[in-house]
Coordinates of C-alpha atoms in Angstrom, one line a residue:
Chain A
M1 CA 2.0 16.7 -13.4
S2 CA 3.9 19.0 -15.7
S3 CA 2.1 20.2 -18.7
E4 CA 4.0 17.9 -20.7
N5 CA 3.0 14.9 -18.8
A6 CA -0.6 16.4 -18.6
Q7 CA -0.7 16.0 -22.3
E8 CA 0.5 12.4 -22.3
F9 CA -1.8 11.5 -19.7
R10 CA -4.8 12.6 -21.8
R11 CA -3.2 11.2 -25.0
A12 CA -3.0 7.9 -23.8
A13 CA -6.3 8.2 -21.7
L14 CA -8.2 8.9 -24.9
G15 CA -6.7 6.3 -27.2
L16 CA -7.7 3.7 -24.2
L17 CA -10.9 4.8 -24.0
A18 CA -11.5 4.9 -27.8
R19 CA -10.5 1.0 -28.3
A20 CA -12.3 0.2 -24.7
P21 CA -15.9 -1.4 -25.6
A22 CA -18.4 0.8 -25.0
A23 CA -20.3 -1.4 -22.7
R24 CA -17.6 -1.8 -20.0
L25 CA -17.1 2.0 -20.2
A26 CA -20.7 2.2 -19.2
E27 CA -20.2 -0.5 -16.5
L28 CA -17.4 1.6 -15.1
L29 CA -19.0 5.2 -15.4
D30 CA -22.4 4.2 -14.9
A31 CA -23.9 7.7 -13.5
L32 CA -22.5 10.6 -15.7
P33 CA -21.4 13.5 -13.7
A34 CA -23.2 16.9 -14.4
H35 CA -22.0 18.7 -17.3
E36 CA -22.6 21.1 -20.2
L37 CA -22.6 19.7 -23.9
L38 CA -20.3 22.0 -25.9
R39 CA -20.9 19.5 -29.0
A40 CA -23.6 17.0 -28.5
P41 CA -22.3 13.4 -29.7
E42 CA -21.9 13.3 -33.6
I43 CA -21.6 10.4 -35.9
G44 CA -19.3 10.8 -39.2
T45 CA -16.4 9.2 -40.6
V46 CA -12.6 9.6 -40.7
M47 CA -10.5 8.7 -43.8
L48 CA -8.0 6.0 -43.2
R49 CA -4.7 6.3 -44.8
G50 CA -1.6 3.7 -45.9
R51 CA 1.3 4.0 -47.5
A52 CA 2.4 2.4 -51.0
G53 CA 5.0 -0.3 -50.1
G54 CA 4.1 0.5 -46.3
T55 CA 6.6 3.3 -46.2
G56 CA 6.1 5.3 -49.6
A57 CA 3.5 7.6 -50.9
A58 CA 0.4 8.1 -48.4
F59 CA -2.7 7.1 -49.9
N60 CA -6.7 7.2 -49.0
L61 CA -7.6 3.6 -47.9
G62 CA -10.9 3.9 -47.0
E63 CA -13.1 5.9 -44.1
M64 CA -14.1 4.2 -40.8
T65 CA -17.1 5.7 -38.7
V66 CA -16.2 7.8 -35.6
T67 CA -18.4 9.7 -33.0
R68 CA -17.3 12.5 -31.4
A69 CA -18.7 14.8 -28.4
S70 CA -17.3 17.6 -26.5
I71 CA -18.3 18.7 -22.8
R72 CA -17.3 21.0 -19.8
L73 CA -17.9 20.0 -16.5
D74 CA -19.1 22.1 -13.5
S75 CA -15.4 22.6 -12.3
G76 CA -14.8 24.1 -15.8
A77 CA -12.8 21.3 -17.3
V78 CA -13.1 20.8 -20.9
G79 CA -13.4 17.1 -22.0
H80 CA -13.6 15.8 -25.7
G81 CA -13.8 12.4 -27.0
Y82 CA -13.4 10.9 -30.3
V83 CA -14.2 6.8 -30.4
Q84 CA -14.6 4.5 -33.2
G85 CA -18.1 3.3 -34.1
R86 CA -21.3 5.0 -33.9
D87 CA -22.0 4.6 -30.4
R88 CA -23.2 8.2 -28.8
T89 CA -22.7 7.3 -25.2
H90 CA -19.2 6.2 -26.2
A91 CA -17.8 9.4 -27.1
L92 CA -19.7 10.9 -24.6
R93 CA -18.3 9.3 -21.4
A94 CA -14.6 9.8 -23.6
A95 CA -15.5 13.1 -23.1
L96 CA -16.5 13.0 -19.6
I97 CA -13.8 10.9 -18.5
D98 CA -11.2 12.8 -20.4
A99 CA -12.4 15.9 -18.0
M100 CA -12.4 14.3 -15.0
G101 CA -9.1 13.2 -15.6
Q102 CA -7.8 16.7 -15.9
D103 CA -9.0 17.4 -12.2
D104 CA -8.6 14.1 -10.8
P105 CA -6.1 11.9 -12.5
A106 CA -5.2 9.7 -10.1
G107 CA -8.8 8.5 -9.3
V108 CA -9.5 8.5 -12.8
E109 CA -6.3 6.4 -13.4
Q110 CA -7.5 4.2 -10.5
R111 CA -11.1 3.8 -11.3
I112 CA -11.4 3.3 -15.0
L113 CA -8.3 3.5 -17.0
A114 CA -6.3 1.1 -15.0
P115 CA -8.8 -1.8 -15.2
L116 CA -9.4 -1.0 -19.0
R117 CA -5.6 -1.1 -19.6
A118 CA -5.7 -4.6 -17.8
E119 CA -8.5 -5.9 -19.7
E120 CA -7.1 -4.8 -23.0
A121 CA -3.3 -6.0 -22.0
A122 CA -5.6 -9.9 -21.6
R123 CA -7.2 -9.5 -24.7
R124 CA -4.2 -8.9 -26.6
A125 CA -1.9 -11.5 -25.0
E126 CA -5.0 -14.0 -25.6
T127 CA -4.5 -12.8 -29.3
A128 CA -0.7 -13.4 -29.2
R129 CA -0.7 -16.6 -27.9
D130 CA -3.4 -17.8 -30.6
A131 CA -1.0 -16.7 -33.1
A132 CA 2.0 -18.0 -31.4
K133 CA 0.7 -21.3 -31.6
T134 CA 0.2 -21.0 -35.3
R135 CA 4.0 -20.1 -35.8
V136 CA 5.9 -22.6 -38.0
E137 CA 9.0 -24.5 -36.6
F138 CA 11.1 -25.6 -39.6
F139 CA 13.0 -28.3 -39.8
T140 CA 15.4 -29.6 -42.1
L141 CA 16.0 -33.2 -43.1
V142 CA 19.7 -34.1 -43.0
R143 CA 20.5 -35.2 -46.7
G144 CA 24.1 -36.6 -45.8
E145 CA 25.3 -34.9 -49.1
D146 CA 27.9 -32.4 -47.0
E147 CA 29.8 -35.4 -45.4
Chain B
M1 CA -34.3 7.2 -73.0
Y2 CA -36.8 6.7 -69.8
V3 CA -40.5 7.3 -69.7
A4 CA -42.4 8.2 -66.9
V5 CA -44.6 4.9 -66.1
K6 CA -47.4 5.0 -63.7
G7 CA -49.5 2.3 -62.2
G8 CA -46.5 0.2 -60.8
E9 CA -47.1 1.3 -57.4
R10 CA -49.2 -1.6 -55.9
A11 CA -47.0 -4.1 -57.8
I12 CA -44.0 -2.8 -56.2
D13 CA -45.4 -2.6 -52.3
A14 CA -46.3 -6.5 -53.1
A15 CA -43.1 -7.2 -54.2
H16 CA -41.0 -5.2 -51.5
D17 CA -43.6 -6.9 -49.0
W18 CA -42.6 -10.4 -50.1
L19 CA -38.9 -9.3 -50.2
D20 CA -38.8 -8.6 -46.7
R21 CA -41.0 -12.1 -45.6
A22 CA -38.5 -14.0 -48.3
R23 CA -35.7 -12.4 -46.2
R24 CA -37.0 -13.4 -42.8
G25 CA -37.5 -17.2 -43.8
P26 CA -39.8 -19.7 -42.4
A27 CA -41.3 -18.2 -39.3
A28 CA -40.3 -21.4 -37.1
Q29 CA -36.5 -20.4 -37.6
A30 CA -34.7 -18.3 -35.3
V31 CA -34.1 -15.1 -37.0
L32 CA -30.7 -14.2 -37.8
D33 CA -28.9 -12.0 -35.4
T34 CA -26.5 -9.3 -37.0
D35 CA -23.8 -10.0 -34.4
Q36 CA -24.0 -13.3 -35.6
I37 CA -23.2 -12.6 -38.7
R38 CA -20.6 -10.0 -37.9
D39 CA -18.5 -12.7 -36.2
Q40 CA -19.4 -15.8 -37.6
L41 CA -19.6 -14.6 -41.4
A42 CA -16.5 -12.4 -40.6
I43 CA -14.9 -13.0 -44.0
G44 CA -18.1 -11.8 -45.9
V45 CA -18.1 -8.7 -43.4
A46 CA -14.7 -7.7 -44.3
R47 CA -15.4 -7.8 -47.9
V48 CA -18.6 -5.4 -47.3
M49 CA -16.1 -2.8 -45.9
A50 CA -13.3 -3.3 -48.1
E51 CA -15.8 -2.4 -51.5
G52 CA -17.9 -0.5 -49.4
S53 CA -14.7 1.7 -48.3
L54 CA -16.0 2.1 -44.7
Y55 CA -14.7 0.4 -41.8
D56 CA -17.7 -0.7 -39.4
P57 CA -18.3 -4.3 -38.8
D58 CA -21.6 -3.6 -37.4
L59 CA -23.0 -1.7 -40.4
A60 CA -21.8 -4.2 -42.6
A61 CA -23.4 -7.1 -40.7
L62 CA -26.8 -5.4 -40.9
A63 CA -25.8 -4.7 -44.6
I64 CA -25.6 -8.3 -45.1
K65 CA -28.9 -9.3 -43.4
Q66 CA -30.7 -6.5 -45.3
A67 CA -29.2 -7.7 -48.4
R68 CA -30.1 -11.3 -48.0
G69 CA -26.5 -12.1 -48.2
D70 CA -25.9 -10.4 -51.5
L71 CA -22.8 -9.0 -50.9
I72 CA -22.7 -6.3 -53.8
E73 CA -26.2 -5.4 -52.7
A74 CA -24.4 -5.1 -49.2
I75 CA -21.9 -2.9 -50.6
F76 CA -24.1 -0.6 -52.4
L77 CA -26.2 -0.2 -49.0
I78 CA -23.0 0.7 -46.8
R79 CA -21.6 3.4 -50.0
A80 CA -25.3 5.0 -49.9
Y81 CA -25.2 5.2 -45.9
R82 CA -21.7 6.8 -46.0
T83 CA -22.8 9.7 -48.3
T84 CA -25.3 10.8 -45.1
L85 CA -22.6 11.3 -42.7
P86 CA -19.8 14.1 -42.4
R87 CA -16.4 13.7 -42.7
F88 CA -14.4 14.8 -39.4
G89 CA -11.0 14.6 -41.2
A90 CA -8.1 12.4 -42.1
A91 CA -6.1 10.0 -40.0
L92 CA -2.6 9.6 -39.8
P93 CA -1.2 7.0 -42.3
V94 CA -1.3 3.8 -40.4
E95 CA 1.9 2.1 -39.4
T96 CA 1.5 -1.3 -40.5
E97 CA 4.9 -2.1 -39.2
A98 CA 3.4 -1.5 -36.1
M99 CA 0.8 -4.1 -36.8
R100 CA -0.4 -6.4 -34.0
V101 CA -0.3 -9.5 -36.4
K102 CA -2.9 -12.7 -35.8
R103 CA -1.2 -13.8 -39.9
R104 CA 2.0 -13.3 -41.2
V105 CA 3.9 -15.5 -43.9
S106 CA 6.3 -15.2 -46.2
A107 CA 6.8 -16.9 -49.4
T108 CA 10.4 -15.4 -50.0
F109 CA 12.3 -16.1 -46.7
K110 CA 11.5 -19.2 -44.6
D111 CA 13.3 -17.8 -41.4
A112 CA 12.1 -14.4 -41.3
P113 CA 12.9 -12.4 -38.3
G114 CA 9.8 -12.6 -36.5
G115 CA 9.1 -16.2 -37.8
Q116 CA 5.9 -17.2 -40.0
I117 CA 2.5 -17.4 -38.4
L118 CA -0.4 -19.0 -40.1
G119 CA -3.1 -17.5 -37.8
P120 CA -6.9 -18.5 -38.9
T121 CA -6.2 -19.7 -42.5
F122 CA -8.0 -21.9 -44.7
D123 CA -4.6 -23.1 -46.2
Y124 CA -3.7 -26.5 -45.8
T125 CA -7.5 -27.3 -45.4
H126 CA -9.0 -30.2 -47.5
R127 CA -11.9 -28.3 -48.6
L128 CA -14.0 -31.2 -47.9
L129 CA -17.3 -30.2 -46.2
D130 CA -17.8 -30.6 -42.7
F131 CA -20.7 -32.2 -42.0
R132 CA -20.3 -31.4 -38.1
L133 CA -21.2 -27.9 -38.9
M134 CA -24.6 -29.1 -40.5
A135 CA -25.4 -31.5 -37.6
D136 CA -25.1 -29.0 -34.5
G137 CA -22.4 -26.3 -35.7
E138 CA -20.3 -27.2 -31.9
L139 CA -16.9 -28.2 -32.6
D140 CA -14.5 -29.4 -30.1
R141 CA -13.8 -26.6 -27.8
D142 CA -10.3 -27.1 -25.8
D143 CA -8.5 -23.9 -25.4
T144 CA -6.7 -25.7 -22.2
D145 CA -4.3 -27.7 -24.2
G146 CA -2.2 -28.4 -21.5
T147 CA 0.5 -26.5 -21.8
P148 CA 1.1 -23.5 -19.5
P149 CA 1.1 -19.8 -21.2
D150 CA 4.9 -19.0 -22.1
P151 CA 5.7 -16.1 -19.7
G152 CA 7.6 -14.8 -22.6
A153 CA 4.7 -14.2 -24.9
M154 CA 2.6 -12.2 -22.6
P155 CA 3.1 -8.7 -22.9
C156 CA 3.3 -7.3 -19.7
V157 CA 1.0 -3.9 -19.0
D158 CA 3.8 -1.5 -19.4
A159 CA 4.8 -3.2 -22.5
P160 CA 5.2 -0.2 -25.2
A161 CA 2.2 0.4 -27.3
K162 CA 3.5 0.2 -30.5
P163 CA 5.3 -3.6 -31.0
A164 CA 7.2 -3.4 -34.3
L165 CA 7.5 -6.4 -36.6
P166 CA 9.8 -5.2 -39.0
H167 CA 8.5 -5.4 -42.9
I168 CA 10.1 -8.9 -44.5
L169 CA 11.1 -6.7 -47.8
D170 CA 13.0 -4.3 -45.2
F171 CA 15.9 -7.0 -45.8
L172 CA 16.5 -6.8 -49.2
N173 CA 15.8 -2.8 -49.0
R174 CA 18.9 -2.2 -46.8
D175 CA 21.3 -4.0 -49.4
D176 CA 19.3 -2.0 -52.1
L177 CA 18.3 -5.2 -53.6
I178 CA 14.5 -3.8 -54.0
E179 CA 13.6 -0.6 -55.3
A180 CA 13.1 2.0 -52.1
A181 CA 9.4 3.1 -50.8
A182 CA 10.8 6.3 -49.7
P183 CA 8.0 8.4 -47.6
D184 CA 6.5 11.0 -49.2
E185 CA 4.3 13.5 -47.2
A186 CA 2.0 14.8 -50.2
V187 CA -1.6 14.9 -49.5
P188 CA -3.3 11.9 -51.6
G189 CA -6.0 12.8 -54.0
D190 CA -9.6 11.5 -53.0
L191 CA -11.9 10.0 -55.7
T192 CA -14.7 10.2 -53.5
R193 CA -14.1 13.9 -53.4
E194 CA -12.8 14.7 -57.0
P195 CA -13.8 12.8 -60.2
M196 CA -10.9 10.4 -60.9
E197 CA -8.8 11.9 -63.9
L198 CA -6.6 9.7 -65.8
P199 CA -3.8 8.6 -66.2
A200 CA -3.9 8.7 -62.2
E201 CA -1.1 8.9 -60.1
R202 CA -0.4 5.7 -58.4
P203 CA -1.7 6.9 -54.6
L204 CA -5.3 7.6 -56.4
R205 CA -4.5 4.1 -58.2
L206 CA -4.4 2.3 -54.9
Q207 CA -7.3 4.2 -53.5
A208 CA -9.6 3.0 -56.5
L209 CA -8.0 -0.9 -56.2
A210 CA -8.6 -1.0 -52.5
R211 CA -12.2 -0.2 -53.0
G212 CA -12.3 -2.2 -56.3
D213 CA -14.3 -5.7 -56.8
E214 CA -12.6 -8.5 -55.7
G215 CA -13.2 -11.0 -58.6
F216 CA -12.3 -8.3 -61.2
L217 CA -9.1 -7.9 -59.6
L218 CA -8.6 -11.7 -59.1
G219 CA -9.0 -11.9 -62.7
L220 CA -6.8 -9.5 -64.1
A221 CA -4.2 -10.4 -61.6
Y222 CA -4.4 -13.9 -62.5
S223 CA -4.1 -12.9 -66.2
T224 CA -0.7 -11.3 -65.4
Q225 CA 0.4 -14.7 -64.1
R226 CA -0.8 -16.6 -67.3
G227 CA 1.4 -13.8 -69.2
Y228 CA -0.4 -10.7 -70.1
A229 CA 1.7 -8.3 -68.7
R230 CA 3.7 -11.0 -66.7
N231 CA 5.6 -9.7 -63.6
H232 CA 6.8 -12.5 -61.7
A233 CA 5.3 -11.8 -58.4
F234 CA 6.6 -13.5 -54.8
V235 CA 4.4 -12.7 -51.8
G236 CA 7.6 -11.1 -50.2
E237 CA 5.1 -10.9 -47.0
L238 CA 1.4 -11.3 -46.3
R239 CA 0.4 -10.0 -42.9
I240 CA -3.4 -9.5 -41.1
G241 CA -4.0 -7.7 -37.8
T242 CA -4.7 -4.6 -35.9
V243 CA -3.5 -1.4 -36.4
A244 CA -4.3 1.9 -34.6
V245 CA -5.8 4.6 -36.1
E246 CA -4.4 8.0 -35.3
M247 CA -5.4 11.5 -35.9
D248 CA -4.8 15.1 -35.2
I249 CA -7.6 16.3 -33.1
P250 CA -7.5 20.5 -33.6
E251 CA -9.5 20.9 -30.1
L252 CA -6.9 18.8 -28.6
G253 CA -4.1 20.3 -30.1
F254 CA -2.2 16.7 -30.4
A255 CA -3.0 13.2 -32.0
I256 CA -4.8 10.5 -30.4
E257 CA -5.8 7.2 -31.0
I258 CA -9.1 7.2 -32.2
G259 CA -9.6 3.3 -32.6
E260 CA -8.1 0.2 -34.4
V261 CA -8.7 -1.5 -37.6
E262 CA -7.9 -5.0 -38.9
L263 CA -6.2 -5.0 -42.3
T264 CA -4.3 -7.5 -44.6
E265 CA -1.5 -6.2 -46.5
C266 CA 0.4 -7.6 -49.5
E267 CA 4.0 -6.8 -50.6
T268 CA 5.1 -8.3 -53.5
V269 CA 8.9 -8.8 -55.0
N270 CA 8.3 -8.5 -58.5
Q271 CA 10.6 -8.9 -61.7
F272 CA 13.9 -6.7 -61.4
K273 CA 14.8 -3.9 -63.5
G274 CA 18.5 -2.7 -64.0
S275 CA 20.9 -1.3 -67.0
R276 CA 24.4 -1.2 -67.8
T277 CA 24.4 1.9 -65.6
E278 CA 22.0 0.8 -62.8
P279 CA 22.4 -2.2 -61.1
A280 CA 19.7 -4.7 -61.0
Q281 CA 17.0 -4.2 -58.3
F282 CA 13.4 -5.9 -57.7
T283 CA 10.5 -4.2 -57.5
R284 CA 7.5 -3.7 -55.7
G285 CA 3.4 -4.4 -55.6
Y286 CA 1.4 -3.2 -52.8
G287 CA -1.9 -4.3 -51.4
L288 CA -3.8 -3.1 -48.5
T289 CA -7.1 -3.6 -47.6
F290 CA -9.5 -3.7 -44.9
G291 CA -10.2 -6.6 -42.7
Q292 CA -9.1 -10.6 -43.4
T293 CA -9.3 -10.1 -47.1
E294 CA -5.8 -11.8 -48.2
R295 CA -7.4 -12.8 -51.7
K296 CA -8.4 -9.2 -52.5
A297 CA -5.1 -7.8 -50.9
I298 CA -2.7 -10.4 -53.0
S299 CA -4.8 -9.3 -56.1
M300 CA -4.5 -5.6 -55.6
A301 CA -0.6 -6.0 -55.2
L302 CA -0.1 -7.8 -58.4
V303 CA -2.5 -5.3 -60.3
D304 CA -0.4 -2.2 -58.5
R305 CA 2.7 -3.8 -59.9
A306 CA 1.3 -4.3 -63.6
L307 CA -0.3 -0.9 -63.7
R308 CA 3.7 0.7 -62.9
W309 CA 5.2 -0.7 -66.2
A310 CA 5.4 3.2 -67.3
E311 CA 7.5 4.7 -64.4
L312 CA 9.4 1.3 -64.4
G313 CA 10.3 1.6 -67.9
E314 CA 8.6 -1.4 -69.0
D315 CA 7.0 -2.4 -72.3
D316 CA 3.2 -1.6 -73.0
Q317 CA 2.0 -5.2 -73.9
G318 CA -1.4 -4.1 -74.5
A319 CA -2.3 -6.6 -71.5
P320 CA -5.6 -5.5 -69.8
A321 CA -4.0 -5.5 -66.6
Q322 CA -1.4 -2.9 -67.8
D323 CA -4.1 -0.4 -69.2
Q324 CA -5.4 1.9 -66.5
E325 CA -8.6 3.3 -68.2
F326 CA -9.7 -0.3 -68.3
V327 CA -9.1 -1.2 -65.0
L328 CA -9.9 1.9 -62.9
S329 CA -12.7 2.5 -64.9
H330 CA -14.3 -0.8 -64.5
C331 CA -13.2 -2.1 -61.1
D332 CA -16.0 -0.3 -59.1
N333 CA -18.5 -2.9 -58.8
I334 CA -21.3 -0.3 -57.6
Q335 CA -20.6 1.7 -60.6
A336 CA -20.4 -1.5 -62.8
T337 CA -23.9 -3.0 -61.3
G338 CA -25.6 0.5 -61.5
F339 CA -25.1 0.7 -65.2
L340 CA -25.6 -3.2 -65.7
E341 CA -28.6 -3.4 -64.0
H342 CA -30.6 -0.3 -64.9
I343 CA -31.0 -1.9 -68.6
K344 CA -33.8 -4.2 -66.7
L345 CA -35.7 -1.0 -66.1
P346 CA -38.3 0.5 -68.6
H347 CA -36.7 1.4 -72.0
Y348 CA -39.9 1.0 -73.3
V349 CA -39.9 4.2 -75.7
D350 CA -36.1 3.4 -76.8
F351 CA -37.4 0.1 -77.7
Q352 CA -40.5 0.9 -79.8
A353 CA -37.9 3.1 -82.0
E354 CA -35.9 -0.1 -82.6
L355 CA -38.8 -2.1 -83.4
E356 CA -40.1 0.2 -85.7
L357 CA -36.6 0.6 -87.4
V358 CA -36.6 -3.3 -87.5
R359 CA -39.9 -3.6 -89.1
R360 CA -39.1 -1.0 -92.0
L361 CA -35.9 -2.4 -92.5
R362 CA -37.7 -6.1 -93.1
A363 CA -40.7 -4.6 -95.1
S364 CA -38.1 -2.7 -97.6
V365 CA -36.3 -6.5 -98.2
E366 CA -39.5 -8.3 -98.4
D367 CA -40.8 -5.5 -100.8
P368 CA -38.1 -4.2 -102.8
A369 CA -40.6 -2.4 -105.6
Q370 CA -42.1 -0.5 -102.3
E371 CA -38.9 0.9 -101.1
G372 CA -38.2 2.3 -104.8
A373 CA -41.5 3.6 -105.4
E374 CA -41.2 5.8 -101.8

């Protein structure tokens, strides 16, 4: 994998891991591989921003809770996890999978990322389907004035 | 002035003990689960997150349970908890154009590209109490309505991560019919870090409004509709859905998504401005809030627009919604309730002084001779 591809792989994987339910990650990575904690899981906040008018000047919207962790595997690979919420094991698993993905991207993709991606797509499709059912189909009554 | 008062300790302990029991309710009843609050009282949870200025549905549900459903008390708990957490940094501004919408309506364009999507709305309900909810709480759940899923509506796994649903006001913008909302990369001020100074720029005002009290902003917004700084707002677009939160991570050296949040965004199209030299253009108001909170987002947009009178060259009509000192100093319900509720706490010495004064004034009226003799 080129370094550009490797970065894109990590970026996409970390996003997927952050959005996944913590309980599901625990199922997919039950036993944790041996690791050294570089930064023990830590709970904090991140300030979210919006833009006036959707596209204009940035403003501070409010914070959200975030948990982060950093680890090193025995292989030397260093992983970082940043996930929404206050679940320490979620951040730890995200960091571990980030590091595991640097050693064995194909294995991590097959074992963890592919199922997460499919489940997320299914969740989103369900919401999209519910939304689509509430789409308004306007019709106009013919008033005959143009004839 | 306050004075140390001792002797209330036992009474306070007993009061808090009673509070705990009152919160729990009859022991024969099932205890309320915070997951149930999060999922079944989601609109209340959204309000606590928006005004608590902290997006975390689980914490907001806990706060509502602890506060016995008193949402302002719950917001207070969230604000207090937030101060205990370190801040890791700021996210990149959210891209609301890439929102995965569950609701998106426009009051200005019937046939907006992308369509009008009603979502889970109270609109068009008859506001009649539904006694079925009291009987057993169960509704008919028939998710299979017979129609097979439309394959076109099923995003495939390889679909681009960021679907774009253009903002409806872009169509006006394209023809210069509405003022532009040009990107500005300046770092916005943060009223949770620096005390707000007035007059405040629009980004700071928007932050204050986003965490402001829904009822207060609703009343002010309504006042603009009734003529106190009328600005003829149309809801150009109202959308509710989830957006990705992306942040630059220093240890990685690139930005990643760290989660997603549900937001409500309201863009209003307002009364135009123009002159002999400048062609007329509509103006904008903007509201953006956590969760499904559309009454708040619409109120925020109307008040935002009213506060912009000076930059748009409008007259100061002396209306409350135009007065940023009035609006921004009073929209925070935690500041307001803190000052309001403190007057019920012991003020014995202040009151003794006042009592003494009134007695002397009365005595002087009853016996003027005595007053003169003094």
